[in-house]
């Protein structure tokens, strides 16, 4: 899988997939209907984009609603794949605080003045943001927003994630690299080299959400 970002980092992303790393196919953005259907599907991926999941065998109620609306109660693996990618990006796609800035016109760009987090700041969950449309930020009071910089603090912080404890922070290579791992989407790993612009995340997993996490903490 590969994602492409344009100059405006908040704009829709281009996503592609390949079965042999030579031929690539473009994934179309998932609709709200597809996202809802994908959440009904459980189990591992089959590895075949054309494979169809029969919702009648998974969720009879959801299948009945589709039949009533004149649609077939099936979802292709390709649709499930793009829905899962969007879920992962929205839930656990993260960036360091200050790495991006929001312009008065609403576009988001790389912050040329960002030189990385200090080691002290890099150890805090509050120094990392979800790189997705904010939810908790909109519910903050004016008093809570008073100390925030609207150009850099325009995203939701990880420190308020539910359930608490869904992130693991570790220092590696003698404290020169900070690594965050998601316990909600097992296989998601984010890294940042303090005092540098180097950061990123990668996902190597089964595409299944760890729904047992609240009982494991």
XYZ file of N, CA, C and O in Angstrom:
868
model
N 0.828 -1.188 0.000
C 0.000 0.000 0.000
C 0.871 1.249 0.000
O 1.961 1.246 0.586
N 0.406 2.302 -0.632
C 1.143 3.558 -0.659
C 0.156 4.714 -0.642
O -0.952 4.614 -1.182
N 0.559 5.816 0.007
C -0.269 7.016 0.068
C 0.491 8.192 -0.516
O 1.707 8.309 -0.330
N -0.222 9.042 -1.236
C 0.387 10.229 -1.813
C -0.250 11.480 -1.255
O -1.479 11.572 -1.164
N 0.586 12.452 -0.855
C 0.098 13.709 -0.298
C 0.484 14.862 -1.209
O 1.582 14.864 -1.786
N -0.404 15.840 -1.327
C -0.121 17.019 -2.136
C 0.419 18.151 -1.287
O 0.695 17.970 -0.094
N 0.594 19.347 -1.860
C 1.093 20.506 -1.100
C 0.228 20.818 0.120
O 0.747 21.164 1.177
N -1.105 20.696 -0.035
C -2.015 20.882 1.092
C -2.174 19.527 1.776
O -2.851 18.628 1.271
N -1.548 19.371 2.936
C -1.542 18.072 3.607
C -2.907 17.682 4.163
O -3.119 16.534 4.539
N -3.844 18.630 4.249
C -5.175 18.319 4.749
C -6.119 17.880 3.625
O -7.242 17.451 3.877
N -5.658 17.983 2.382
C -6.485 17.593 1.236
C -6.599 16.071 1.164
O -5.789 15.347 1.755
N -7.618 15.553 0.460
C -7.758 14.098 0.312
C -6.489 13.464 -0.241
O -5.825 14.033 -1.111
N -6.154 12.282 0.255
C -4.934 11.595 -0.156
C -5.211 10.614 -1.287
O -6.312 10.102 -1.414
N -4.185 10.382 -2.085
C -4.265 9.358 -3.133
C -3.705 8.066 -2.551
O -2.599 8.052 -2.000
N -4.457 6.983 -2.674
C -4.031 5.703 -2.113
C -3.992 4.652 -3.213
O -4.901 4.568 -4.026
N -2.919 3.870 -3.204
C -2.749 2.826 -4.211
C -2.371 1.513 -3.530
O -1.838 1.498 -2.423
N -2.658 0.413 -4.223
C -2.259 -0.888 -3.706
C -1.658 -1.725 -4.833
O -1.926 -1.506 -6.007
N -0.810 -2.651 -4.442
C -0.173 -3.528 -5.413
C -0.030 -4.918 -4.816
O 0.164 -5.074 -3.606
N -0.134 -5.925 -5.671
C 0.044 -7.305 -5.238
C 1.449 -7.814 -5.553
O 1.866 -8.852 -5.032
N 2.174 -7.061 -6.406
C 3.522 -7.509 -6.786
C 4.572 -6.389 -6.745
O 5.711 -6.599 -7.153
N 4.168 -5.205 -6.273
C 5.060 -4.037 -6.181
C 5.494 -3.505 -7.554
O 6.397 -2.680 -7.654
N 4.854 -3.980 -8.609
C 5.142 -3.500 -9.961
C 3.920 -2.830 -10.577
O 4.014 -1.743 -11.153
N 2.773 -3.486 -10.462
C 1.516 -2.950 -10.983
C 0.709 -2.366 -9.835
O 0.431 -3.063 -8.842
N 0.328 -1.105 -9.992
C -0.386 -0.408 -8.918
C -1.784 -0.010 -9.366
O -1.987 0.383 -10.509
N -2.738 -0.132 -8.452
C -4.129 0.245 -8.733
C -4.566 1.318 -7.738
O -4.206 1.255 -6.553
N -5.328 2.283 -8.265
C -5.791 3.393 -7.432
C -7.032 2.980 -6.643
O -7.945 2.361 -7.187
N -7.043 3.305 -5.363
C -8.200 3.030 -4.516
C -9.091 4.270 -4.481
O -8.617 5.369 -4.204
N -10.367 4.094 -4.769
C -11.295 5.224 -4.726
C -11.668 5.518 -3.278
O -11.752 4.600 -2.460
N -11.883 6.794 -2.922
C -12.231 7.144 -1.537
C -13.486 6.399 -1.071
O -14.414 6.182 -1.852
N -13.491 6.012 0.185
C -14.623 5.263 0.750
C -15.758 6.210 1.112
O -15.533 7.290 1.659
N -16.969 5.803 0.811
C -18.149 6.579 1.196
C -18.535 6.214 2.634
O -18.032 5.238 3.198
N -19.416 7.004 3.227
C -19.869 6.712 4.590
C -20.552 5.351 4.654
O -20.440 4.630 5.649
N -21.251 4.998 3.574
C -21.941 3.705 3.527
C -20.935 2.555 3.551
O -21.109 1.570 4.268
N -19.854 2.695 2.765
C -18.823 1.657 2.715
C -18.110 1.544 4.062
O -17.814 0.440 4.531
N -17.843 2.682 4.705
C -17.189 2.666 6.008
C -18.043 1.928 7.039
O -17.532 1.149 7.846
N -19.365 2.162 6.974
C -20.278 1.484 7.908
C -20.331 -0.012 7.634
O -20.356 -0.831 8.561
N -20.337 -0.393 6.355
C -20.394 -1.814 5.994
C -19.102 -2.527 6.392
O -19.129 -3.658 6.875
N -17.968 -1.854 6.180
C -16.670 -2.468 6.482
C -16.538 -2.796 7.960
O -15.872 -3.763 8.336
N -17.181 -1.986 8.816
C -17.099 -2.235 10.257
C -17.832 -3.512 10.652
O -17.578 -4.071 11.716
N -18.737 -3.971 9.792
C -19.480 -5.189 10.086
C -18.655 -6.443 9.790
O -18.916 -7.507 10.331
N -17.660 -6.300 8.917
C -16.867 -7.462 8.490
C -15.787 -7.762 9.518
O -15.049 -6.873 9.949
N -15.698 -9.000 9.914
C -14.671 -9.435 10.865
C -13.775 -10.481 10.213
O -14.143 -11.114 9.234
N -12.592 -10.667 10.789
C -11.684 -11.684 10.277
C -10.599 -11.111 9.387
O -10.594 -9.928 9.042
N -9.667 -11.975 8.995
C -8.521 -11.562 8.202
C -8.912 -11.276 6.749
O -9.914 -11.778 6.250
N -8.061 -10.504 6.091
C -8.230 -10.243 4.665
C -7.852 -11.496 3.878
O -7.024 -12.300 4.312
N -8.446 -11.638 2.708
C -8.199 -12.812 1.869
C -7.020 -12.625 0.910
O -6.451 -13.579 0.422
N -6.680 -11.358 0.629
C -5.595 -11.094 -0.316
C -6.058 -11.007 -1.757
O -5.255 -10.909 -2.675
N -7.374 -11.021 -1.965
C -7.953 -10.943 -3.311
C -8.892 -9.737 -3.364
O -9.956 -9.756 -2.739
N -8.518 -8.658 -4.087
C -9.344 -7.446 -4.130
C -10.770 -7.685 -4.612
O -11.687 -6.940 -4.244
N -10.989 -8.710 -5.436
C -12.317 -8.968 -5.990
C -13.157 -9.889 -5.103
O -14.324 -10.138 -5.402
N -12.570 -10.390 -4.014
C -13.309 -11.290 -3.127
C -14.500 -10.546 -2.509
O -14.384 -9.389 -2.109
N -15.655 -11.205 -2.452
C -16.866 -10.574 -1.915
C -17.259 -11.211 -0.585
O -17.366 -12.435 -0.466
N -17.468 -10.345 0.417
C -17.958 -10.799 1.721
C -19.483 -10.752 1.692
O -20.073 -9.739 1.311
N -20.105 -11.842 2.085
C -21.561 -11.909 2.128
C -22.025 -11.450 3.504
O -21.819 -12.138 4.504
N -22.656 -10.271 3.556
C -23.082 -9.711 4.838
C -24.193 -10.524 5.491
O -24.406 -10.433 6.691
N -24.892 -11.333 4.706
C -25.957 -12.161 5.269
C -25.391 -13.162 6.270
O -26.057 -13.554 7.235
N -24.132 -13.553 6.041
C -23.482 -14.511 6.935
C -22.804 -13.817 8.109
O -22.430 -14.467 9.086
N -22.647 -12.493 8.013
C -21.921 -11.741 9.052
C -22.873 -10.945 9.936
O -22.802 -11.014 11.159
N -23.741 -10.177 9.306
C -24.697 -9.347 10.042
C -26.026 -9.367 9.298
O -26.198 -8.656 8.302
N -26.951 -10.160 9.786
C -28.238 -10.339 9.107
C -29.039 -9.035 9.043
O -29.696 -8.757 8.036
N -28.964 -8.223 10.102
C -29.727 -6.965 10.138
C -29.211 -5.984 9.084
O -30.008 -5.367 8.371
N -27.894 -5.855 9.006
C -27.304 -4.946 8.011
C -27.625 -5.421 6.605
O -27.916 -4.617 5.710
N -27.591 -6.744 6.411
C -27.908 -7.307 5.099
C -29.359 -7.045 4.727
O -29.682 -6.723 3.581
N -30.254 -7.167 5.703
C -31.685 -6.939 5.456
C -31.953 -5.496 5.042
O -32.761 -5.230 4.149
N -31.264 -4.563 5.679
C -31.439 -3.147 5.345
C -30.978 -2.866 3.917
O -31.598 -2.084 3.188
N -29.894 -3.497 3.512
C -29.403 -3.316 2.151
C -30.371 -3.883 1.132
O -30.622 -3.278 0.083
N -30.915 -5.057 1.425
C -31.872 -5.691 0.512
C -33.116 -4.830 0.366
O -33.663 -4.672 -0.732
N -33.579 -4.235 1.483
C -34.761 -3.370 1.457
C -34.529 -2.137 0.580
O -35.452 -1.638 -0.054
N -33.295 -1.645 0.583
C -32.986 -0.455 -0.224
C -32.613 -0.814 -1.663
O -32.197 0.044 -2.436
N -32.729 -2.108 -2.005
C -32.475 -2.547 -3.376
C -31.016 -2.794 -3.697
O -30.636 -2.817 -4.882
N -30.185 -2.986 -2.682
C -28.762 -3.222 -2.903
C -28.384 -4.643 -2.480
O -29.028 -5.240 -1.616
N -27.333 -5.165 -3.089
C -26.872 -6.501 -2.743
C -26.124 -6.480 -1.410
O -25.346 -5.562 -1.156
N -26.362 -7.487 -0.575
C -25.712 -7.520 0.749
C -24.282 -8.051 0.684
O -23.934 -9.029 1.360
N -23.459 -7.431 -0.138
C -22.064 -7.868 -0.271
C -21.146 -6.647 -0.262
O -21.565 -5.532 -0.581
N -19.898 -6.879 0.115
C -18.884 -5.837 0.058
C -17.585 -6.474 -0.434
O -17.186 -7.537 0.032
N -16.960 -5.829 -1.404
C -15.716 -6.376 -1.954
C -14.540 -6.081 -1.016
O -14.567 -5.115 -0.265
N -13.527 -6.932 -1.119
C -12.351 -6.747 -0.268
C -11.652 -5.420 -0.578
O -11.103 -4.796 0.313
N -11.694 -4.993 -1.830
C -11.081 -3.721 -2.195
C -11.743 -2.572 -1.440
O -11.068 -1.655 -0.959
N -13.071 -2.617 -1.311
C -13.804 -1.581 -0.577
C -13.489 -1.659 0.913
O -13.338 -0.641 1.592
N -13.383 -2.891 1.410
C -13.047 -3.059 2.827
C -11.644 -2.534 3.099
O -11.383 -1.938 4.155
N -10.727 -2.727 2.148
C -9.344 -2.286 2.311
C -9.257 -0.775 2.448
O -8.615 -0.263 3.375
N -9.902 -0.045 1.543
C -9.823 1.413 1.607
C -10.507 1.938 2.864
O -10.052 2.910 3.477
N -11.593 1.277 3.295
C -12.282 1.689 4.516
C -11.380 1.478 5.731
O -11.325 2.323 6.633
N -10.651 0.375 5.734
C -9.743 0.077 6.848
C -8.591 1.067 6.883
O -8.188 1.536 7.961
N -8.054 1.425 5.714
C -6.963 2.396 5.646
C -7.432 3.737 6.214
O -6.715 4.386 6.990
N -8.633 4.149 5.840
C -9.150 5.423 6.330
C -9.378 5.385 7.837
O -9.143 6.370 8.539
N -9.838 4.228 8.337
C -10.034 4.075 9.777
C -8.712 4.208 10.517
O -8.628 4.892 11.540
N -7.677 3.557 10.001
C -6.359 3.578 10.647
C -5.764 4.984 10.604
O -5.256 5.491 11.611
N -5.823 5.639 9.444
C -5.286 6.997 9.325
C -5.995 7.958 10.273
O -5.367 8.826 10.893
N -7.299 7.809 10.381
C -8.084 8.709 11.229
C -7.841 8.445 12.709
O -7.742 9.372 13.516
N -7.723 7.173 13.082
C -7.612 6.812 14.497
C -6.194 6.911 15.040
O -5.987 7.346 16.178
N -5.195 6.521 14.230
C -3.836 6.443 14.765
C -2.766 7.048 13.860
O -1.574 6.862 14.099
N -3.152 7.777 12.817
C -2.177 8.493 12.000
C -1.764 9.750 12.751
O -2.602 10.624 12.997
N -0.506 9.864 13.176
C -0.103 10.966 14.049
C 1.117 11.725 13.523
O 1.876 11.225 12.694
N 1.275 12.958 14.044
C 2.403 13.818 13.690
C 2.849 14.557 14.954
O 2.055 14.756 15.877
N 4.115 14.970 15.021
C 4.582 15.744 16.182
C 3.954 17.137 16.190
O 3.637 17.692 15.133
N 3.806 17.703 17.361
C 3.275 19.057 17.493
C 4.224 20.048 16.825
O 5.421 20.029 17.066
N 3.665 20.892 15.961
C 4.451 21.917 15.290
C 5.001 21.517 13.943
O 5.582 22.347 13.247
N 4.818 20.237 13.563
C 5.362 19.787 12.276
C 4.612 20.394 11.099
O 5.172 20.542 10.011
N 3.347 20.755 11.331
C 2.535 21.356 10.273
C 1.883 22.633 10.785
O 1.622 22.774 11.981
N 1.623 23.539 9.866
C 0.956 24.795 10.223
C -0.293 24.956 9.361
O -0.333 24.510 8.214
N -1.268 25.600 9.949
C -2.528 25.859 9.242
C -2.591 27.331 8.866
O -2.426 28.209 9.715
N -2.827 27.594 7.594
C -2.881 28.978 7.121
C -4.260 29.568 7.406
O -5.220 28.839 7.659
N -4.377 30.897 7.365
C -5.697 31.535 7.580
C -6.752 31.060 6.580
O -7.946 31.139 6.856
N -6.323 30.563 5.414
C -7.268 30.093 4.403
C -7.701 28.649 4.649
O -8.559 28.118 3.937
N -7.093 27.994 5.645
C -7.510 26.644 6.000
C -6.625 25.524 5.482
O -6.791 24.374 5.881
N -5.683 25.832 4.591
C -4.802 24.778 4.074
C -3.709 24.465 5.097
O -3.354 25.297 5.928
N -3.178 23.246 5.014
C -2.163 22.785 5.964
C -0.870 22.488 5.212
O -0.884 21.773 4.206
N 0.244 23.047 5.702
C 1.533 22.861 5.035
C 2.606 22.469 6.045
O 2.435 22.637 7.253
N 3.712 21.943 5.526
C 4.838 21.626 6.395
C 5.381 22.904 7.019
O 5.459 23.938 6.367
N 5.745 22.807 8.282
C 6.308 23.955 8.991
C 7.816 23.995 8.760
O 8.555 23.150 9.242
N 8.269 24.971 7.994
C 9.695 25.070 7.659
C 10.555 25.372 8.884
O 11.767 25.143 8.867
N 9.923 25.895 9.927
C 10.676 26.241 11.135
C 10.705 25.094 12.141
O 11.323 25.225 13.197
N 10.063 23.988 11.818
C 10.044 22.843 12.741
C 11.386 22.131 12.699
O 11.835 21.669 11.653
N 12.036 22.061 13.853
C 13.352 21.412 13.942
C 13.295 20.178 14.838
O 14.330 19.708 15.306
N 12.084 19.678 15.081
C 11.945 18.488 15.907
C 11.610 18.828 17.344
O 11.816 19.951 17.804
N 11.070 17.857 18.066
C 10.750 18.033 19.475
C 12.008 17.826 20.313
O 12.910 17.086 19.923
N 12.042 18.479 21.463
C 13.139 18.206 22.399
C 12.908 16.828 23.000
O 11.794 16.284 22.936
N 13.930 16.240 23.590
C 13.788 14.898 24.154
C 12.753 14.883 25.260
O 11.985 13.928 25.392
N 12.701 15.953 26.044
C 11.716 16.041 27.141
C 10.302 16.061 26.579
O 9.415 15.343 27.050
N 10.065 16.898 25.543
C 8.745 17.000 24.944
C 8.377 15.730 24.183
O 7.209 15.337 24.137
N 9.360 15.087 23.589
C 9.105 13.896 22.778
C 8.598 12.723 23.603
O 8.030 11.775 23.064
N 8.798 12.778 24.929
C 8.347 11.695 25.805
C 6.883 11.852 26.227
O 6.327 10.973 26.875
N 6.265 12.988 25.864
C 4.895 13.272 26.295
C 3.886 12.986 25.188
O 4.112 13.349 24.034
N 2.764 12.368 25.551
C 1.700 12.115 24.575
C 1.111 13.420 24.058
O 0.650 13.494 22.917
N 1.131 14.458 24.899
C 0.554 15.749 24.504
C 1.338 16.407 23.376
O 0.873 17.384 22.782
N 2.539 15.883 23.062
C 3.360 16.461 21.997
C 3.038 15.879 20.628
O 3.685 16.223 19.646
N 2.031 14.997 20.582
C 1.679 14.349 19.318
C 0.195 14.543 19.026
O -0.640 14.486 19.930
N -0.105 14.766 17.749
C -1.470 15.044 17.318
C -1.966 14.009 16.310
O -1.175 13.442 15.553
N -3.273 13.793 16.317
C -3.907 12.987 15.279
C -3.952 13.818 14.001
O -4.451 14.949 14.007
N -3.439 13.261 12.905
C -3.444 14.008 11.650
C -4.751 13.737 10.923
O -4.788 13.107 9.863
N -5.840 14.203 11.532
C -7.190 14.008 10.996
C -8.068 15.151 11.496
O -7.659 15.931 12.365
N -9.264 15.231 10.948
C -10.202 16.280 11.353
C -10.411 16.220 12.866
O -10.773 15.181 13.413
N -10.153 17.327 13.595
C -10.267 17.309 15.060
C -11.701 17.103 15.546
O -12.651 17.559 14.919
N -11.821 16.422 16.666
C -13.124 16.177 17.286
C -13.152 16.790 18.689
O -14.008 17.601 19.009
N -12.173 16.409 19.513
C -12.122 16.915 20.892
C -11.827 18.401 20.955
O -12.288 19.097 21.853
N -11.044 18.900 20.002
C -10.661 20.312 20.008
C -11.886 21.217 19.915
O -11.936 22.276 20.541
N -12.871 20.781 19.148
C -14.077 21.592 18.968
C -14.896 21.687 20.248
O -15.717 22.590 20.415
N -14.696 20.722 21.162
C -15.473 20.703 22.408
C -14.783 21.439 23.543
O -15.336 21.539 24.637
N -13.570 21.941 23.303
C -12.844 22.669 24.347
C -13.486 24.032 24.593
O -14.034 24.649 23.684
N -13.400 24.502 25.828
C -13.930 25.820 26.173
C -12.960 26.900 25.703
O -11.796 26.624 25.381
N -13.427 28.141 25.689
C -12.566 29.256 25.277
C -11.377 29.396 26.220
O -10.278 29.767 25.791
N -11.580 29.069 27.507
C -10.493 29.153 28.485
C -9.416 28.111 28.174
O -8.219 28.385 28.273
N -9.854 26.913 27.774
C -8.903 25.846 27.445
C -8.146 26.169 26.152
O -6.998 25.763 25.972
N -8.794 26.904 25.248
C -8.153 27.254 23.981
C -7.242 28.473 24.085
O -6.504 28.779 23.152
N -7.300 29.168 25.225
C -6.561 30.427 25.371
C -5.055 30.241 25.196
O -4.374 31.116 24.660
N -4.516 29.111 25.655
C -3.076 28.882 25.587
C -2.649 28.156 24.309
O -1.465 27.819 24.151
N -3.581 27.907 23.415
C -3.263 27.184 22.191
C -2.931 28.140 21.052
O -3.522 29.214 20.932
N -1.997 27.751 20.224
C -1.645 28.526 19.036
C -2.480 27.979 17.875
O -2.290 26.838 17.468
N -3.412 28.764 17.330
C -4.296 28.258 16.277
C -3.583 27.791 15.014
O -4.121 27.001 14.248
N -2.354 28.264 14.806
C -1.636 27.858 13.595
C -0.998 26.476 13.725
O -0.773 25.789 12.729
N -0.697 26.060 14.962
C -0.064 24.747 15.163
C -0.927 23.792 15.985
O -0.855 22.575 15.793
N -1.750 24.317 16.888
C -2.590 23.461 17.746
C -4.001 23.345 17.183
O -4.977 23.667 17.864
N -4.087 22.878 15.950
C -5.392 22.772 15.299
C -5.863 21.328 15.176
O -6.849 21.032 14.497
N -5.156 20.410 15.848
C -5.495 18.991 15.791
C -5.711 18.448 17.196
O -5.378 19.105 18.191
N -6.264 17.239 17.289
C -6.506 16.610 18.592
C -5.239 15.968 19.131
O -4.510 15.288 18.407
N -4.988 16.166 20.419
C -3.816 15.586 21.067
C -4.072 14.129 21.454
O -5.209 13.733 21.733
N -3.008 13.331 21.497
C -3.128 11.918 21.860
C -3.431 11.716 23.338
O -3.913 10.657 23.738
N -3.154 12.729 24.163
C -3.301 12.550 25.610
C -4.756 12.342 26.034
O -5.011 11.842 27.132
N -5.699 12.688 25.155
C -7.110 12.536 25.506
C -7.755 11.319 24.836
O -8.979 11.163 24.851
N -6.931 10.471 24.232
C -7.471 9.300 23.545
C -8.169 8.349 24.514
O -7.735 8.175 25.657
N -9.248 7.762 24.031
C -10.004 6.778 24.811
C -9.910 5.439 24.098
O -10.121 5.371 22.888
N -9.597 4.338 24.807
C -9.325 4.281 26.257
C -7.932 4.806 26.584
O -7.025 4.750 25.756
N -7.786 5.292 27.813
C -6.477 5.750 28.274
C -5.530 4.549 28.301
O -5.916 3.459 28.690
N -4.308 4.770 27.895
C -3.345 3.682 27.875
C -3.285 2.954 26.548
O -2.682 1.881 26.448
N -3.902 3.538 25.524
C -3.919 2.882 24.213
C -2.651 3.150 23.405
O -2.517 2.676 22.288
N -1.719 3.924 23.997
C -0.440 4.197 23.338
C 0.725 3.773 24.228
O 0.680 3.942 25.442
N 1.741 3.234 23.598
C 2.962 2.834 24.295
C 4.115 3.669 23.761
O 4.325 3.731 22.553
N 4.847 4.353 24.669
C 5.985 5.184 24.273
C 7.276 4.531 24.747
O 7.389 4.159 25.916
N 8.230 4.392 23.836
C 9.523 3.822 24.187
C 10.660 4.634 23.571
O 10.476 5.263 22.525
N 11.800 4.623 24.246
C 13.013 5.246 23.725
C 13.920 4.135 23.217
O 14.140 3.147 23.919
N 14.423 4.286 22.014
C 15.296 3.271 21.439
C 16.598 3.894 20.949
O 16.727 5.121 20.879
N 17.571 3.057 20.658
C 18.896 3.477 20.195
C 19.513 4.478 21.175
O 19.953 5.576 20.807
N 19.488 4.101 22.461
C 20.106 4.941 23.479
C 19.388 6.249 23.711
O 20.008 7.239 24.108
N 18.073 6.271 23.474
C 17.286 7.480 23.693
C 17.315 8.463 22.549
O 16.863 9.600 22.686
N 17.842 8.038 21.405
C 17.930 8.954 20.258
C 16.719 8.850 19.336
O 16.564 9.667 18.433
N 15.865 7.852 19.560
C 14.657 7.677 18.748
C 13.480 7.400 19.681
O 13.575 6.558 20.578
N 12.399 8.131 19.471
C 11.177 7.907 20.244
C 10.203 7.123 19.380
O 9.949 7.491 18.234
N 9.678 6.045 19.939
C 8.759 5.178 19.208
C 7.426 5.084 19.940
O 7.390 4.835 21.144
N 6.344 5.322 19.211
C 4.996 5.162 19.760
C 4.328 4.001 19.045
O 4.387 3.912 17.815
N 3.713 3.126 19.820
C 2.996 1.992 19.238
C 1.547 2.026 19.704
O 1.265 2.271 20.874
N 0.646 1.779 18.770
C -0.780 1.761 19.094
C -1.189 0.372 19.572
O -0.863 -0.631 18.935
N -1.895 0.332 20.695
C -2.419 -0.935 21.205
C -3.842 -1.161 20.706
O -4.399 -2.237 20.903
N -4.415 -0.119 20.061
C -5.761 -0.246 19.500
C -5.702 -0.847 18.103
O -6.488 -1.722 17.749
N -4.762 -0.388 17.309
C -4.503 -0.952 15.984
C -3.109 -1.564 16.032
O -2.114 -0.892 15.734
N -3.038 -2.794 16.465
C -1.751 -3.462 16.636
C -1.007 -3.539 15.306
O -1.558 -4.009 14.312
N 0.222 -3.068 15.294
C 1.003 -3.053 14.069
C 1.319 -1.643 13.604
O 2.139 -1.451 12.713
N 0.681 -0.631 14.241
C 0.952 0.760 13.898
C 2.128 1.259 14.741
O 2.061 1.251 15.979
N 3.191 1.688 14.093
C 4.379 2.195 14.784
C 4.757 3.568 14.240
O 4.884 3.747 13.034
N 4.914 4.526 15.146
C 5.325 5.885 14.789
C 6.714 6.129 15.373
O 7.026 5.668 16.473
N 7.549 6.837 14.622
C 8.888 7.145 15.126
C 9.191 8.630 14.953
O 8.660 9.292 14.064
N 10.040 9.137 15.827
C 10.508 10.518 15.708
C 11.909 10.597 16.295
O 12.176 10.065 17.371
N 12.812 11.245 15.572
C 14.165 11.485 16.056
C 14.178 12.899 16.642
O 14.075 13.871 15.883
N 14.225 13.035 17.974
C 14.191 14.365 18.598
C 15.257 15.293 18.042
O 16.348 14.865 17.665
N 14.911 16.570 17.968
C 15.800 17.632 17.476
C 16.095 17.516 15.982
O 17.059 18.087 15.477
N 15.285 16.734 15.273
C 15.406 16.640 13.812
C 14.004 16.667 13.211
O 13.006 16.550 13.926
N 13.937 16.773 11.894
C 12.649 16.765 11.208
C 12.191 15.353 10.845
O 11.190 15.184 10.149
N 12.915 14.359 11.286
C 12.613 12.977 10.912
C 11.475 12.400 11.764
O 11.595 12.317 12.981
N 10.393 12.031 11.107
C 9.278 11.363 11.776
C 8.429 10.661 10.719
O 8.526 10.948 9.527
N 7.616 9.748 11.160
C 6.733 9.034 10.243
C 6.088 7.856 10.945
O 6.400 7.556 12.103
N 5.167 7.204 10.259
C 4.555 6.007 10.839
C 4.299 4.984 9.743
O 4.183 5.313 8.566
N 4.252 3.741 10.168
C 4.038 2.637 9.243
C 3.137 1.623 9.931
O 3.137 1.516 11.168
N 2.359 0.912 9.134
C 1.451 -0.087 9.697
C 1.719 -1.447 9.075
O 1.667 -1.606 7.865
N 2.048 -2.409 9.932
C 2.183 -3.798 9.529
C 1.264 -4.606 10.437
O 1.629 -4.919 11.572
N 0.068 -4.880 9.961
C -0.880 -5.600 10.797
C -1.878 -6.388 9.978
O -1.761 -6.488 8.756
N -2.870 -6.901 10.651
C -3.882 -7.740 9.998
C -5.070 -6.931 9.506
O -5.953 -7.482 8.837
N -5.109 -5.633 9.830
C -6.256 -4.820 9.429
C -7.433 -4.995 10.357
O -8.557 -4.603 10.028
N -7.181 -5.549 11.550
C -8.250 -5.763 12.519
C -8.015 -4.899 13.756
O -6.909 -4.846 14.285
N -9.069 -4.244 14.206
C -9.001 -3.400 15.382
C -9.007 -4.273 16.646
O -9.731 -5.258 16.713
N -8.200 -3.900 17.621
C -8.126 -4.654 18.875
C -9.280 -4.240 19.784
O -9.135 -3.391 20.663
N -10.429 -4.872 19.590
C -11.630 -4.522 20.345
C -11.552 -4.960 21.812
O -12.343 -4.519 22.642
N -10.591 -5.825 22.124
C -10.447 -6.305 23.518
C -9.591 -5.379 24.364
O -9.399 -5.646 25.555
N -9.063 -4.303 23.781
C -8.154 -3.425 24.506
C -8.692 -2.925 25.852
O -7.967 -2.970 26.848
N -9.965 -2.465 25.945
C -10.453 -1.970 27.255
C -10.374 -3.035 28.348
O -10.220 -2.688 29.532
N -10.441 -4.306 27.985
C -10.382 -5.367 28.999
C -8.949 -5.799 29.279
O -8.693 -6.550 30.232
N -8.010 -5.316 28.468
C -6.608 -5.701 28.633
C -5.824 -4.678 29.468
O -4.746 -4.990 29.961
N -6.369 -3.458 29.584
C -5.659 -2.409 30.303
C -5.828 -2.538 31.813
O -6.825 -3.023 32.298
